[in-house]
Amino acid sequence: MNEMEITFSALLVNENFARTSVGAFLTPLNPTIDEVIEMKTIVAEAVSNAIIHGYNNNENCKVVLKMSISEDRTVQLIVKDFGKGIENVEEVKAPFYTTLKDLEHAGMGMTIIDTLADSFEIVSEVGIGTKLIMTRQLKEHLG
Ligand SMILES: Nc1ncnc2c1ncn2[C@@H]1O[C@H](COP(=O)(O)OP(=O)(O)OP(=O)(O)O)[C@@H](O)[C@H]1O
Ligand SMILES: [Mg+2]
């Protein structure tokens, strides 16, 4: 098992830091380009949700990103915030569900994660925070 954990400020500029970190940690596995793009997309959606919804863009708050890779090439990503929490974790995975009704938010982040990940669990408590646990099995690397 290979593991990492990073903590960063709830600033949207750090979305790219999270994407890049995930890509870098995957490098020894020699993943396909699609696998890298999809893992980066998963983490970007999770991190932006933590910052925007969990913390209301309060840069004094911190987002935790954990990643582990097991022998069988299963990658687990955990994105955690200690923000406002989600009342009904079932409804947020539905396409177009959003509590921010502006043009920038289509309500597709959780749906995208659900589509790209092999498993996707949301653990959340109102007033305590939210943890997203996602796994993805990478293809066997040939050659
Ligand atoms: N970390 C979080 N803390 C609190 N609420 C959250 C969190 N993540 C998601 N939510 C809630 O779930 C809803 C759906 O999230 P989702 O990512 O699917 O859509 P969105 O962020 O509103 O729009 P988009 O991701 O398309 O920009 C959000 O509008 C918000 O109400
Ligand atoms: Mg979102």
CSV table of N, CA and C and ligand atoms in Angstrom, one decimal:
chain,number,residue,atom,x,y,z
A,1,MET,N,0.8,-1.2,0.0
A,1,MET,CA,0.0,0.0,0.0
A,1,MET,C,0.9,1.3,0.0
A,2,ASN,N,0.6,2.1,-0.9
A,2,ASN,CA,1.3,3.4,-1.0
A,2,ASN,C,0.3,4.5,-0.7
A,3,GLU,N,0.6,5.4,0.3
A,3,GLU,CA,-0.4,6.3,0.8
A,3,GLU,C,0.2,7.8,0.8
A,4,MET,N,-0.7,8.7,0.6
A,4,MET,CA,-0.3,10.1,0.8
A,4,MET,C,-1.5,10.9,1.4
A,5,GLU,N,-1.1,12.0,2.0
A,5,GLU,CA,-2.2,12.9,2.6
A,5,GLU,C,-1.7,14.3,2.5
A,6,ILE,N,-2.5,15.2,2.0
A,6,ILE,CA,-2.2,16.6,2.0
A,6,ILE,C,-3.3,17.4,2.5
A,7,THR,N,-3.0,18.6,3.1
A,7,THR,CA,-4.0,19.5,3.6
A,7,THR,C,-3.7,20.9,3.0
A,8,PHE,N,-4.7,21.5,2.5
A,8,PHE,CA,-4.5,22.8,1.8
A,8,PHE,C,-5.7,23.8,2.1
A,9,SER,N,-5.4,25.1,1.9
A,9,SER,CA,-6.5,26.1,2.2
A,9,SER,C,-7.6,26.0,1.2
A,10,ALA,N,-8.8,26.3,1.6
A,10,ALA,CA,-10.0,26.3,0.8
A,10,ALA,C,-10.0,27.4,-0.2
A,11,LEU,N,-9.1,27.4,-1.1
A,11,LEU,CA,-9.0,28.4,-2.1
A,11,LEU,C,-9.1,27.7,-3.5
A,12,LEU,N,-9.9,28.2,-4.4
A,12,LEU,CA,-10.1,27.5,-5.7
A,12,LEU,C,-8.8,27.4,-6.5
A,13,VAL,N,-7.8,28.2,-6.3
A,13,VAL,CA,-6.5,28.0,-7.0
A,13,VAL,C,-5.9,26.7,-6.6
A,14,ASN,N,-6.3,26.1,-5.5
A,14,ASN,CA,-5.7,24.9,-5.0
A,14,ASN,C,-6.4,23.7,-5.7
A,15,GLU,N,-7.4,23.9,-6.5
A,15,GLU,CA,-8.0,22.8,-7.2
A,15,GLU,C,-7.0,22.2,-8.2
A,16,ASN,N,-6.2,23.1,-8.8
A,16,ASN,CA,-5.2,22.6,-9.7
A,16,ASN,C,-4.0,21.9,-9.0
A,17,PHE,N,-3.7,22.4,-7.8
A,17,PHE,CA,-2.7,21.7,-7.0
A,17,PHE,C,-3.2,20.3,-6.6
A,18,ALA,N,-4.4,20.1,-6.3
A,18,ALA,CA,-5.0,18.8,-6.0
A,18,ALA,C,-4.9,17.9,-7.3
A,19,ARG,N,-5.3,18.4,-8.4
A,19,ARG,CA,-5.3,17.7,-9.6
A,19,ARG,C,-3.9,17.2,-10.0
A,20,THR,N,-2.9,18.1,-9.9
A,20,THR,CA,-1.6,17.8,-10.2
A,20,THR,C,-1.0,16.8,-9.2
A,21,SER,N,-1.3,16.9,-7.9
A,21,SER,CA,-0.8,16.0,-6.9
A,21,SER,C,-1.3,14.6,-7.2
A,22,VAL,N,-2.6,14.4,-7.6
A,22,VAL,CA,-3.1,13.1,-7.9
A,22,VAL,C,-2.4,12.5,-9.1
A,23,GLY,N,-2.2,13.3,-10.1
A,23,GLY,CA,-1.5,12.9,-11.3
A,23,GLY,C,-0.1,12.4,-11.0
A,24,ALA,N,0.6,13.2,-10.2
A,24,ALA,CA,2.0,12.9,-9.8
A,24,ALA,C,2.1,11.6,-9.0
A,25,PHE,N,1.1,11.4,-8.1
A,25,PHE,CA,1.1,10.2,-7.2
A,25,PHE,C,0.8,8.9,-8.0
A,26,LEU,N,0.1,9.1,-9.1
A,26,LEU,CA,-0.3,7.9,-10.0
A,26,LEU,C,0.9,7.5,-10.9
A,27,THR,N,1.8,8.4,-11.2
A,27,THR,CA,2.8,8.2,-12.2
A,27,THR,C,3.5,6.9,-12.1
A,28,PRO,N,4.0,6.4,-10.9
A,28,PRO,CA,4.7,5.1,-10.9
A,28,PRO,C,3.8,3.9,-11.4
A,29,LEU,N,2.5,4.1,-11.4
A,29,LEU,CA,1.6,3.0,-11.9
A,29,LEU,C,1.6,3.0,-13.4
A,30,ASN,N,2.2,4.0,-14.1
A,30,ASN,CA,2.1,4.1,-15.5
A,30,ASN,C,0.7,4.0,-16.1
A,31,PRO,N,-0.2,4.9,-15.6
A,31,PRO,CA,-1.6,4.8,-16.0
A,31,PRO,C,-1.8,5.3,-17.4
A,32,THR,N,-2.9,5.0,-18.0
A,32,THR,CA,-3.3,5.5,-19.3
A,32,THR,C,-3.6,7.0,-19.2
A,33,ILE,N,-3.5,7.7,-20.3
A,33,ILE,CA,-3.9,9.2,-20.2
A,33,ILE,C,-5.3,9.3,-19.8
A,34,ASP,N,-6.2,8.5,-20.3
A,34,ASP,CA,-7.6,8.6,-19.8
A,34,ASP,C,-7.8,8.4,-18.3
A,35,GLU,N,-7.0,7.4,-17.8
A,35,GLU,CA,-7.1,7.2,-16.4
A,35,GLU,C,-6.7,8.4,-15.6
A,36,VAL,N,-5.6,9.0,-16.0
A,36,VAL,CA,-5.1,10.2,-15.3
A,36,VAL,C,-6.1,11.3,-15.4
A,37,ILE,N,-6.6,11.6,-16.6
A,37,ILE,CA,-7.6,12.7,-16.8
A,37,ILE,C,-8.8,12.4,-15.9
A,38,GLU,N,-9.3,11.2,-15.8
A,38,GLU,CA,-10.5,10.9,-15.1
A,38,GLU,C,-10.3,11.0,-13.6
A,39,MET,N,-9.1,10.5,-13.1
A,39,MET,CA,-8.8,10.7,-11.7
A,39,MET,C,-8.7,12.1,-11.3
A,40,LYS,N,-8.1,12.9,-12.2
A,40,LYS,CA,-7.9,14.4,-11.9
A,40,LYS,C,-9.3,15.0,-11.9
A,41,THR,N,-10.2,14.6,-12.8
A,41,THR,CA,-11.5,15.2,-12.8
A,41,THR,C,-12.3,14.9,-11.5
A,42,ILE,N,-12.2,13.6,-11.1
A,42,ILE,CA,-12.8,13.2,-9.8
A,42,ILE,C,-12.4,14.1,-8.7
A,43,VAL,N,-11.1,14.3,-8.6
A,43,VAL,CA,-10.6,15.1,-7.4
A,43,VAL,C,-10.9,16.5,-7.6
A,44,ALA,N,-10.9,17.0,-8.8
A,44,ALA,CA,-11.3,18.5,-9.0
A,44,ALA,C,-12.7,18.7,-8.6
A,45,GLU,N,-13.6,17.9,-8.9
A,45,GLU,CA,-15.0,18.0,-8.6
A,45,GLU,C,-15.2,18.0,-7.1
A,46,ALA,N,-14.5,17.0,-6.4
A,46,ALA,CA,-14.7,16.8,-5.0
A,46,ALA,C,-14.1,18.0,-4.2
A,47,VAL,N,-12.9,18.5,-4.7
A,47,VAL,CA,-12.3,19.6,-4.0
A,47,VAL,C,-13.0,20.9,-4.2
A,48,SER,N,-13.5,21.1,-5.4
A,48,SER,CA,-14.3,22.4,-5.6
A,48,SER,C,-15.5,22.4,-4.8
A,49,ASN,N,-16.2,21.2,-4.6
A,49,ASN,CA,-17.4,21.2,-3.8
A,49,ASN,C,-17.0,21.5,-2.3
A,50,ALA,N,-15.9,20.9,-1.8
A,50,ALA,CA,-15.5,21.2,-0.5
A,50,ALA,C,-15.3,22.7,-0.2
A,51,ILE,N,-14.7,23.3,-1.2
A,51,ILE,CA,-14.3,24.7,-1.1
A,51,ILE,C,-15.6,25.6,-1.2
A,52,ILE,N,-16.3,25.4,-2.2
A,52,ILE,CA,-17.5,26.2,-2.5
A,52,ILE,C,-18.7,26.0,-1.6
A,53,HIS,N,-19.1,24.7,-1.5
A,53,HIS,CA,-20.3,24.4,-0.7
A,53,HIS,C,-20.0,24.1,0.7
A,54,GLY,N,-18.9,23.3,1.0
A,54,GLY,CA,-18.6,23.0,2.4
A,54,GLY,C,-18.2,24.3,3.1
A,55,TYR,N,-17.3,25.1,2.5
A,55,TYR,CA,-16.7,26.2,3.2
A,55,TYR,C,-17.1,27.6,2.8
A,56,ASN,N,-18.0,27.6,1.8
A,56,ASN,CA,-18.4,28.9,1.3
A,56,ASN,C,-17.2,29.8,0.9
A,57,ASN,N,-16.2,29.2,0.4
A,57,ASN,CA,-15.0,29.9,-0.1
A,57,ASN,C,-14.2,30.6,1.1
A,58,ASN,N,-14.3,30.1,2.3
A,58,ASN,CA,-13.6,30.7,3.4
A,58,ASN,C,-12.2,30.1,3.4
A,59,GLU,N,-11.2,30.9,3.0
A,59,GLU,CA,-9.8,30.5,2.8
A,59,GLU,C,-9.1,30.1,4.1
A,60,ASN,N,-9.7,30.4,5.3
A,60,ASN,CA,-9.1,30.0,6.5
A,60,ASN,C,-9.4,28.6,6.8
A,61,CYS,N,-10.3,27.9,6.1
A,61,CYS,CA,-10.6,26.5,6.3
A,61,CYS,C,-9.7,25.7,5.5
A,62,LYS,N,-9.6,24.4,5.8
A,62,LYS,CA,-8.7,23.5,5.2
A,62,LYS,C,-9.4,22.2,4.6
A,63,VAL,N,-8.9,21.8,3.4
A,63,VAL,CA,-9.4,20.6,2.8
A,63,VAL,C,-8.3,19.6,2.9
A,64,VAL,N,-8.8,18.3,3.2
A,64,VAL,CA,-7.8,17.2,3.3
A,64,VAL,C,-8.0,16.3,2.1
A,65,LEU,N,-6.9,15.9,1.5
A,65,LEU,CA,-6.9,15.0,0.4
A,65,LEU,C,-6.1,13.8,0.7
A,66,LYS,N,-6.6,12.6,0.7
A,66,LYS,CA,-5.9,11.4,1.0
A,66,LYS,C,-6.0,10.5,-0.2
A,67,MET,N,-4.9,9.8,-0.5
A,67,MET,CA,-4.9,8.9,-1.6
A,67,MET,C,-4.1,7.7,-1.3
A,68,SER,N,-4.6,6.5,-1.7
A,68,SER,CA,-3.8,5.3,-1.5
A,68,SER,C,-3.9,4.4,-2.7
A,69,ILE,N,-2.9,3.7,-2.9
A,69,ILE,CA,-2.8,2.8,-4.1
A,69,ILE,C,-2.4,1.4,-3.5
A,70,SER,N,-3.3,0.4,-3.8
A,70,SER,CA,-2.9,-0.9,-3.3
A,70,SER,C,-2.3,-1.8,-4.4
A,71,GLU,N,-1.8,-3.0,-3.9
A,71,GLU,CA,-1.0,-3.8,-4.8
A,71,GLU,C,-1.8,-4.2,-6.1
A,72,ASP,N,-3.1,-4.3,-6.0
A,72,ASP,CA,-3.9,-4.7,-7.2
A,72,ASP,C,-4.3,-3.5,-8.0
A,73,ARG,N,-3.6,-2.3,-7.8
A,73,ARG,CA,-3.9,-1.1,-8.6
A,73,ARG,C,-5.2,-0.5,-8.3
A,74,THR,N,-5.8,-0.7,-7.2
A,74,THR,CA,-7.0,0.0,-6.7
A,74,THR,C,-6.5,1.3,-6.1
A,75,VAL,N,-7.1,2.4,-6.7
A,75,VAL,CA,-6.7,3.7,-6.1
A,75,VAL,C,-7.9,4.2,-5.3
A,76,GLN,N,-7.7,4.6,-4.1
A,76,GLN,CA,-8.7,5.2,-3.3
A,76,GLN,C,-8.4,6.7,-3.0
A,77,LEU,N,-9.4,7.5,-3.3
A,77,LEU,CA,-9.3,9.0,-3.0
A,77,LEU,C,-10.3,9.4,-1.9
A,78,ILE,N,-9.8,10.1,-1.0
A,78,ILE,CA,-10.7,10.7,0.1
A,78,ILE,C,-10.5,12.2,0.1
A,79,VAL,N,-11.6,12.9,0.0
A,79,VAL,CA,-11.6,14.4,0.1
A,79,VAL,C,-12.6,14.7,1.2
A,80,LYS,N,-12.0,15.5,2.2
A,80,LYS,CA,-12.7,15.7,3.4
A,80,LYS,C,-12.7,17.2,3.7
A,81,ASP,N,-13.9,17.7,4.2
A,81,ASP,CA,-14.0,19.1,4.7
A,81,ASP,C,-14.7,19.0,6.1
A,82,PHE,N,-14.5,20.1,6.8
A,82,PHE,CA,-15.1,20.2,8.1
A,82,PHE,C,-16.1,21.4,8.1
A,83,GLY,N,-16.8,21.4,7.0
A,83,GLY,CA,-17.7,22.5,6.7
A,83,GLY,C,-19.2,22.2,7.1
A,84,LYS,N,-20.1,22.8,6.2
A,84,LYS,CA,-21.5,22.8,6.6
A,84,LYS,C,-22.2,21.5,6.5
A,85,GLY,N,-21.7,20.5,5.8
A,85,GLY,CA,-22.3,19.2,5.7
A,85,GLY,C,-23.5,19.2,4.7
A,86,ILE,N,-24.0,17.9,4.5
A,86,ILE,CA,-25.1,17.7,3.5
A,86,ILE,C,-26.2,17.0,4.2
A,87,GLU,N,-27.4,17.6,4.1
A,87,GLU,CA,-28.6,17.0,4.8
A,87,GLU,C,-29.0,15.6,4.2
A,88,ASN,N,-29.1,15.6,2.9
A,88,ASN,CA,-29.5,14.3,2.3
A,88,ASN,C,-28.5,13.9,1.2
A,89,VAL,N,-27.7,12.9,1.6
A,89,VAL,CA,-26.6,12.5,0.7
A,89,VAL,C,-27.1,11.8,-0.5
A,90,GLU,N,-28.3,11.3,-0.4
A,90,GLU,CA,-28.8,10.5,-1.6
A,90,GLU,C,-29.1,11.5,-2.8
A,91,GLU,N,-29.7,12.7,-2.4
A,91,GLU,CA,-30.2,13.5,-3.5
A,91,GLU,C,-29.1,14.3,-4.2
A,92,VAL,N,-27.9,14.4,-3.6
A,92,VAL,CA,-26.9,15.3,-4.3
A,92,VAL,C,-26.2,14.5,-5.5
A,93,LYS,N,-26.4,13.2,-5.5
A,93,LYS,CA,-25.8,12.5,-6.7
A,93,LYS,C,-26.6,12.6,-7.9
A,94,ALA,N,-27.9,13.1,-7.8
A,94,ALA,CA,-28.8,13.2,-8.9
A,94,ALA,C,-28.3,14.2,-9.9
A,95,PRO,N,-28.3,13.9,-11.2
A,95,PRO,CA,-27.9,14.9,-12.2
A,95,PRO,C,-28.7,16.2,-12.0
A,96,PHE,N,-28.0,17.3,-12.2
A,96,PHE,CA,-28.6,18.7,-12.1
A,96,PHE,C,-29.1,19.1,-10.8
A,97,TYR,N,-28.8,18.3,-9.7
A,97,TYR,CA,-29.1,18.8,-8.4
A,97,TYR,C,-28.1,19.8,-7.9
A,98,THR,N,-28.5,21.0,-7.6
A,98,THR,CA,-27.6,22.0,-7.1
A,98,THR,C,-28.3,22.9,-6.2
A,99,THR,N,-27.6,23.4,-5.2
A,99,THR,CA,-28.2,24.5,-4.3
A,99,THR,C,-27.7,25.9,-4.7
A,100,LEU,N,-26.8,25.9,-5.7
A,100,LEU,CA,-26.3,27.2,-6.2
A,100,LEU,C,-26.9,27.4,-7.5
A,101,LYS,N,-28.0,28.2,-7.6
A,101,LYS,CA,-28.6,28.3,-8.9
A,101,LYS,C,-28.1,29.5,-9.7
A,102,ASP,N,-26.9,29.3,-10.2
A,102,ASP,CA,-26.3,30.3,-11.1
A,102,ASP,C,-25.8,29.5,-12.3
A,103,LEU,N,-25.3,30.3,-13.3
A,103,LEU,CA,-24.9,29.7,-14.6
A,103,LEU,C,-23.7,28.8,-14.4
A,104,GLU,N,-22.9,29.1,-13.4
A,104,GLU,CA,-21.6,28.3,-13.3
A,104,GLU,C,-21.9,26.9,-12.7
A,105,HIS,N,-23.0,26.7,-12.0
A,105,HIS,CA,-23.2,25.5,-11.4
A,105,HIS,C,-24.3,24.7,-12.0
A,106,ALA,N,-23.9,23.6,-12.7
A,106,ALA,CA,-24.9,22.8,-13.4
A,106,ALA,C,-25.4,21.7,-12.5
A,107,GLY,N,-24.8,21.5,-11.4
A,107,GLY,CA,-25.2,20.4,-10.5
A,107,GLY,C,-24.8,19.0,-11.0
A,108,MET,N,-23.6,19.0,-11.7
A,108,MET,CA,-23.2,17.8,-12.3
A,108,MET,C,-21.9,17.2,-11.6
A,109,GLY,N,-21.3,17.9,-10.7
A,109,GLY,CA,-20.1,17.4,-10.1
A,109,GLY,C,-20.2,16.0,-9.5
A,110,MET,N,-21.2,15.8,-8.6
A,110,MET,CA,-21.4,14.5,-8.0
A,110,MET,C,-21.7,13.4,-9.0
A,111,THR,N,-22.5,13.8,-10.0
A,111,THR,CA,-22.9,12.8,-11.0
A,111,THR,C,-21.6,12.4,-11.8
A,112,ILE,N,-20.8,13.4,-12.1
A,112,ILE,CA,-19.5,13.0,-12.8
A,112,ILE,C,-18.7,12.1,-12.0
A,113,ILE,N,-18.5,12.4,-10.7
A,113,ILE,CA,-17.7,11.5,-9.8
A,113,ILE,C,-18.3,10.1,-9.8
A,114,ASP,N,-19.7,10.0,-9.7
A,114,ASP,CA,-20.4,8.7,-9.7
A,114,ASP,C,-20.1,7.9,-10.9
A,115,THR,N,-20.0,8.6,-12.1
A,115,THR,CA,-19.8,8.0,-13.4
A,115,THR,C,-18.4,7.5,-13.5
A,116,LEU,N,-17.4,8.3,-13.1
A,116,LEU,CA,-16.0,8.0,-13.3
A,116,LEU,C,-15.4,7.0,-12.3
A,117,ALA,N,-16.0,7.0,-11.1
A,117,ALA,CA,-15.4,6.1,-10.0
A,117,ALA,C,-16.1,4.8,-10.1
A,118,ASP,N,-15.4,3.7,-9.6
A,118,ASP,CA,-16.0,2.4,-9.5
A,118,ASP,C,-16.9,2.3,-8.3
A,119,SER,N,-16.5,3.0,-7.2
A,119,SER,CA,-17.4,3.1,-6.1
A,119,SER,C,-17.3,4.6,-5.5
A,120,PHE,N,-18.4,5.0,-5.0
A,120,PHE,CA,-18.4,6.4,-4.5
A,120,PHE,C,-19.4,6.5,-3.3
A,121,GLU,N,-18.8,6.9,-2.2
A,121,GLU,CA,-19.6,7.0,-0.9
A,121,GLU,C,-19.5,8.4,-0.4
A,122,ILE,N,-20.6,8.9,0.1
A,122,ILE,CA,-20.6,10.2,0.7
A,122,ILE,C,-21.0,10.0,2.2
A,123,VAL,N,-20.1,10.5,3.1
A,123,VAL,CA,-20.4,10.4,4.5
A,123,VAL,C,-20.4,11.9,5.0
A,124,SER,N,-21.6,12.3,5.5
A,124,SER,CA,-21.7,13.7,5.8
A,124,SER,C,-22.6,13.9,7.0
A,125,GLU,N,-22.3,15.0,7.8
A,125,GLU,CA,-23.2,15.3,8.9
A,125,GLU,C,-23.3,16.8,8.9
A,126,VAL,N,-24.5,17.3,9.0
A,126,VAL,CA,-24.7,18.8,9.0
A,126,VAL,C,-24.0,19.4,10.2
A,127,GLY,N,-23.2,20.5,9.9
A,127,GLY,CA,-22.5,21.2,10.9
A,127,GLY,C,-21.2,20.5,11.3
A,128,ILE,N,-20.9,19.3,10.8
A,128,ILE,CA,-19.7,18.6,11.1
A,128,ILE,C,-18.7,18.6,9.9
A,129,GLY,N,-19.3,18.2,8.7
A,129,GLY,CA,-18.5,18.2,7.5
A,129,GLY,C,-18.8,17.0,6.6
A,130,THR,N,-18.0,16.9,5.6
A,130,THR,CA,-18.3,15.9,4.5
A,130,THR,C,-17.1,15.2,4.1
A,131,LYS,N,-17.2,13.9,3.9
A,131,LYS,CA,-16.1,13.1,3.4
A,131,LYS,C,-16.6,12.3,2.2
A,132,LEU,N,-15.9,12.4,1.1
A,132,LEU,CA,-16.2,11.6,-0.1
A,132,LEU,C,-15.1,10.5,-0.2
A,133,ILE,N,-15.5,9.3,-0.4
A,133,ILE,CA,-14.6,8.2,-0.6
A,133,ILE,C,-14.9,7.5,-1.9
A,134,MET,N,-13.8,7.6,-2.8
A,134,MET,CA,-14.0,7.1,-4.1
A,134,MET,C,-12.9,6.1,-4.5
A,135,THR,N,-13.2,5.1,-5.2
A,135,THR,CA,-12.2,4.1,-5.6
A,135,THR,C,-12.3,3.9,-7.1
A,136,ARG,N,-11.2,3.5,-7.7
A,136,ARG,CA,-11.1,3.3,-9.1
A,136,ARG,C,-10.0,2.2,-9.3
A,137,GLN,N,-10.3,1.2,-10.0
A,137,GLN,CA,-9.3,0.1,-10.3
A,137,GLN,C,-8.7,0.5,-11.6
A,138,LEU,N,-7.3,0.7,-11.6
A,138,LEU,CA,-6.7,1.0,-12.9
A,138,LEU,C,-6.4,-0.3,-13.6
A,139,LYS,N,-6.4,-0.1,-14.9
A,139,LYS,CA,-6.1,-1.3,-15.8
A,139,LYS,C,-4.8,-1.9,-15.6
A,140,GLU,N,-4.6,-3.2,-15.9
A,140,GLU,CA,-3.3,-3.8,-15.7
A,140,GLU,C,-2.4,-3.2,-16.7
A,141,HIS,N,-1.2,-2.8,-16.3
A,141,HIS,CA,-0.3,-2.1,-17.2
A,141,HIS,C,0.5,-3.2,-18.0
A,142,LEU,N,0.5,-3.1,-19.3
A,142,LEU,CA,1.2,-4.0,-20.1
A,142,LEU,C,2.5,-3.4,-20.7
A,143,GLY,N,3.5,-4.2,-20.6
A,143,GLY,CA,4.8,-3.7,-21.3
A,143,GLY,C,5.7,-2.8,-20.4
B,1,LIG,N1,-18.6,19.3,0.4
B,1,LIG,C1,-19.9,19.7,0.4
B,1,LIG,N2,-20.5,20.3,1.5
B,1,LIG,C2,-21.8,20.7,1.5
B,1,LIG,N3,-22.6,20.5,0.4
B,1,LIG,C3,-22.1,20.0,-0.7
B,1,LIG,C4,-20.7,19.5,-0.8
B,1,LIG,N4,-20.6,19.0,-2.0
B,1,LIG,C5,-21.7,19.1,-2.6
B,1,LIG,N5,-22.7,19.7,-1.9
B,1,LIG,C6,-24.1,19.9,-2.2
B,1,LIG,O1,-24.4,19.0,-3.3
B,1,LIG,C7,-24.9,19.8,-4.4
B,1,LIG,C8,-24.5,19.0,-5.7
B,1,LIG,O2,-23.1,19.1,-5.9
B,1,LIG,P1,-22.6,19.0,-7.4
B,1,LIG,O3,-21.1,19.0,-7.4
B,1,LIG,O4,-23.2,17.8,-8.1
B,1,LIG,O5,-23.2,20.3,-8.1
B,1,LIG,P2,-22.7,21.8,-8.0
B,1,LIG,O6,-21.4,21.9,-7.3
B,1,LIG,O7,-23.8,22.6,-7.4
B,1,LIG,O8,-22.5,22.2,-9.5
B,1,LIG,P3,-21.3,21.8,-10.4
B,1,LIG,O9,-20.4,20.8,-9.7
B,1,LIG,O10,-21.9,21.3,-11.7
B,1,LIG,O11,-20.5,23.1,-10.6
B,1,LIG,C9,-24.3,21.1,-4.3
B,1,LIG,O12,-25.0,22.1,-4.9
B,1,LIG,C10,-24.3,21.3,-2.7
B,1,LIG,O13,-25.6,21.7,-2.3
B,2,MG,MG,-19.8,20.7,-7.8
